[in-house]
XYZ file of C-alpha atoms in Angstrom:
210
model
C -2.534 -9.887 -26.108
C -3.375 -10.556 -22.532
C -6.744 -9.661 -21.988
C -7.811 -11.443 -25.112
C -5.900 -14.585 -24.229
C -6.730 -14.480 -20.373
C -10.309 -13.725 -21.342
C -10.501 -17.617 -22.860
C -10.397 -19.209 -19.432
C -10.447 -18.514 -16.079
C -7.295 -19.805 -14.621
C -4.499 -20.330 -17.017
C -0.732 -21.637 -15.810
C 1.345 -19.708 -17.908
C 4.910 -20.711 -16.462
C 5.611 -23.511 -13.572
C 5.785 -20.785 -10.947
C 3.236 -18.404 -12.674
C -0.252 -18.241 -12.939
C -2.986 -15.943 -14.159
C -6.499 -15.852 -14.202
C -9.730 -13.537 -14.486
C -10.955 -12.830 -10.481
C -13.546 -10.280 -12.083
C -15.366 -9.658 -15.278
C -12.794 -6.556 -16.185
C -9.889 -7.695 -14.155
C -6.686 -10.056 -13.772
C -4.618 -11.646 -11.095
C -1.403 -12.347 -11.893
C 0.806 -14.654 -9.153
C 3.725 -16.007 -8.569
C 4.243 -18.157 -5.221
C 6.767 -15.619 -2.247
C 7.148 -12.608 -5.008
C 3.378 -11.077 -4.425
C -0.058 -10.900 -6.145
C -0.431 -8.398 -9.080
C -4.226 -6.783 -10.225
C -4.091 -5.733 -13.442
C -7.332 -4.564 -15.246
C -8.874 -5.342 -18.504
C -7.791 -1.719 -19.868
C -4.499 -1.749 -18.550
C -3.490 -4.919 -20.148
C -3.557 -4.529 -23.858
C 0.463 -4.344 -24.119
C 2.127 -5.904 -26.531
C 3.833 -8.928 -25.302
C 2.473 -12.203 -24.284
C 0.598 -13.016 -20.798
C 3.549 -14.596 -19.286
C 5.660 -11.272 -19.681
C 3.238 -9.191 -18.261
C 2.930 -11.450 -15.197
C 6.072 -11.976 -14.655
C 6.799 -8.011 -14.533
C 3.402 -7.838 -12.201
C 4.598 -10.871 -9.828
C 8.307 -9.657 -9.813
C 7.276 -6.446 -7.867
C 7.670 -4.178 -11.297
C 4.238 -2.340 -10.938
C 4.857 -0.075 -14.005
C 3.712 -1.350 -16.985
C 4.010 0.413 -19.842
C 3.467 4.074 -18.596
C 0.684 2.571 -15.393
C 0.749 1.127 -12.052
C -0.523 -1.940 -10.823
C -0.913 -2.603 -6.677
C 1.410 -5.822 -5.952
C 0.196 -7.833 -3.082
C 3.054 -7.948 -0.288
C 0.679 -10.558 1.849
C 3.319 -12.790 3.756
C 6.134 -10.821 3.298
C 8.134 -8.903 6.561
C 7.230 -5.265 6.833
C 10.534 -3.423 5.258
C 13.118 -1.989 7.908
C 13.403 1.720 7.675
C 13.957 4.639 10.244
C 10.679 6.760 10.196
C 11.826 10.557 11.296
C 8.977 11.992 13.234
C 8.516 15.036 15.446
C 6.910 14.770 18.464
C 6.330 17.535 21.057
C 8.545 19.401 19.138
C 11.023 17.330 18.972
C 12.675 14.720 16.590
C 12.361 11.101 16.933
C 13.532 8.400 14.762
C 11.483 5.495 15.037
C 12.589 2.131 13.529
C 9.843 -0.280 11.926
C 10.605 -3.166 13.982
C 9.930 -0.513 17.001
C 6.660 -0.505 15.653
C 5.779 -3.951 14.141
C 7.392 -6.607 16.265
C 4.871 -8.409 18.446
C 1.866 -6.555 17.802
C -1.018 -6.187 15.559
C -1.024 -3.072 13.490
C -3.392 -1.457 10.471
C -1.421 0.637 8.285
C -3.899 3.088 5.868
C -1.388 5.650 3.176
C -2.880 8.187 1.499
C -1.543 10.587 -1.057
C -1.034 13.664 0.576
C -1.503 15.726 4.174
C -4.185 18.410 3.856
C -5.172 16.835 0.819
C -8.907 17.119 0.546
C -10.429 13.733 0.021
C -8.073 12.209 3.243
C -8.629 15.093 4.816
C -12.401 14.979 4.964
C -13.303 11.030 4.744
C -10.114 9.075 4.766
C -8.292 9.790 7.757
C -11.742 10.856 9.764
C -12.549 7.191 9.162
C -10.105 4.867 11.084
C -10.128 7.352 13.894
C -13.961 6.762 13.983
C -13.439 3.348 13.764
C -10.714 3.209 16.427
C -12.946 1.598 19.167
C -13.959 -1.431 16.420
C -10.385 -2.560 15.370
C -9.611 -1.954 19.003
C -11.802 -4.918 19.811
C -10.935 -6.662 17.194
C -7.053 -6.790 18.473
C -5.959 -4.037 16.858
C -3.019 -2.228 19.271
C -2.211 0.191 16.565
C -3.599 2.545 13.768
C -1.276 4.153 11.407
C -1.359 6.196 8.627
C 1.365 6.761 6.624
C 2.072 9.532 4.218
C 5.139 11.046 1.825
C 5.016 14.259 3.207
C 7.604 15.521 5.747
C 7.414 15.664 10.168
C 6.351 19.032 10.102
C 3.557 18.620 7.734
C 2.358 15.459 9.193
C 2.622 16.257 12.420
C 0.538 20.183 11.554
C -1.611 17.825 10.008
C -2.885 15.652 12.999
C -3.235 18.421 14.816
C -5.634 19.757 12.789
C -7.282 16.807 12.349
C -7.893 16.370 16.436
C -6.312 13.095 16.287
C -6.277 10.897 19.120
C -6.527 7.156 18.206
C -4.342 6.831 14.701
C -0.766 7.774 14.650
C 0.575 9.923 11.605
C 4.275 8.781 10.810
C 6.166 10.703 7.558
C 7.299 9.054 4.862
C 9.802 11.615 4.125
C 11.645 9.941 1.503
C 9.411 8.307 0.499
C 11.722 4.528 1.486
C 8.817 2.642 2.959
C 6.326 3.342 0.214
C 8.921 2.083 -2.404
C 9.808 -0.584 -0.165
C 6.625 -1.960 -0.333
C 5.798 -1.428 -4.260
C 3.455 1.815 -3.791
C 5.288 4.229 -4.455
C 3.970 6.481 -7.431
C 5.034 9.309 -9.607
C 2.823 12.441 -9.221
C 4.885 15.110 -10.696
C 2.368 15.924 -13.673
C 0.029 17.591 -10.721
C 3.468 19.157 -9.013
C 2.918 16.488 -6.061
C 6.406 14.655 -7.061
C 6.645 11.077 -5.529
C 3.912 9.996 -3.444
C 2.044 7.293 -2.166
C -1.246 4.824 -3.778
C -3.591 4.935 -1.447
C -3.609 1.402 0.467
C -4.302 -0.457 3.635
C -2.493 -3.493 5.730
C -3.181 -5.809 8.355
C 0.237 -6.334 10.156
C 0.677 -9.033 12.384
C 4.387 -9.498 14.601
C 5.908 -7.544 11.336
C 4.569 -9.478 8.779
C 1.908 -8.201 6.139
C -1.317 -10.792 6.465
C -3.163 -8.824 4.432
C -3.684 -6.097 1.935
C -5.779 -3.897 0.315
């Protein structure tokens, strides 16, 4: 079993390109050199199989595991191309990632749902508090991105008085997968939706995440 074995010391090499060890008393980091950094907790890890299998499912960017999701690290890897579909002014805009990304420092938050209470009242509040700090900090950009539709997103920033972080839709849902957080909510009706998550985009490359 994994956490049993992993438990035994604190960094083990389980493959040449593979390596896993205990970061926390309850939880493990699996890795695996240009595929991504896997958390996996104690109680999330008592699959059968041995450690190297479950790594090498965490590393390869296959977050489910055995019925539950683990957040893959995307740190040095390009932000994915994909044509956001936004309305603004009522009006539709497509907006390409690189129109975003390229050349400039972004943080990306995702949340599970517009209107959705907990991002409604603390989430998204937040980073448009915070605006003027990652402002000085050379921030150009704050973006939150949902899988909800234009409409909804862009009702929803308009509720929220937003005037420092930019709301883009996730429609389909193509950057979320794209990116490994994309998660199935359909036992609460909610369908596919995001983890929540945050990035630090520099020139269209993830530098870090959390």
């Amino acid at each position: 079993m994994c956490a049993g074995a992993a438990s035994t010391s604190a960094h083990v090499r389980v493959r040449s390109d593979l390596s896993v060890e205990r970061d926390r008393p309850l939880r493990y980091r699996f890795y695996a050199p240009g595929r991504g950094t896997a958390f996996v907790h104690k109680k999330d890890s008592r699959i059968p199989g041995s450690r190297a299998t479950l790594g090498a499912r965490a590393a390869e960017g296959r977050s489910v595991i055995e019925g539950r999701q683990v957040m893959v690290s995307r740190e040095g890897q390009k932000i994915p191309e994909v044509v956001f579909h936004t309305r603004e002014g009522g009006a539709w805009k497509d907006i390409k990632s690189s129109d975003i990304f390229k050349g400039r420092t972004v943080v990306v938050f995702s949340l599970p749902g517009a209107f959705t209470p907990t991002c409604s009242s603390t989430h998204l509040p937040r980073y448009e508090q915070l605006a003027s700090v990652f402002k000085k900090e050379g921030v150009e950009e704050i973006l939150c991105i949902s899988v909800n539709d234009a409409f909804v997103m862009e009702a929803w920033a308009k509720a929220q008085g937003l005037s420092h972080v930019r709301v883009l839709p996730d429609g389909n849902g193509e950057f979320t997968d794209a990116i490994g957080m994309l998660v199935d909510k359909s036992g609460i009706g909610f369908g596919k939706r995001s983890w929540r998550y945050s990035m630090l985009v520099k020139d269209g490359v993830i530098e870090k995440m959390f």
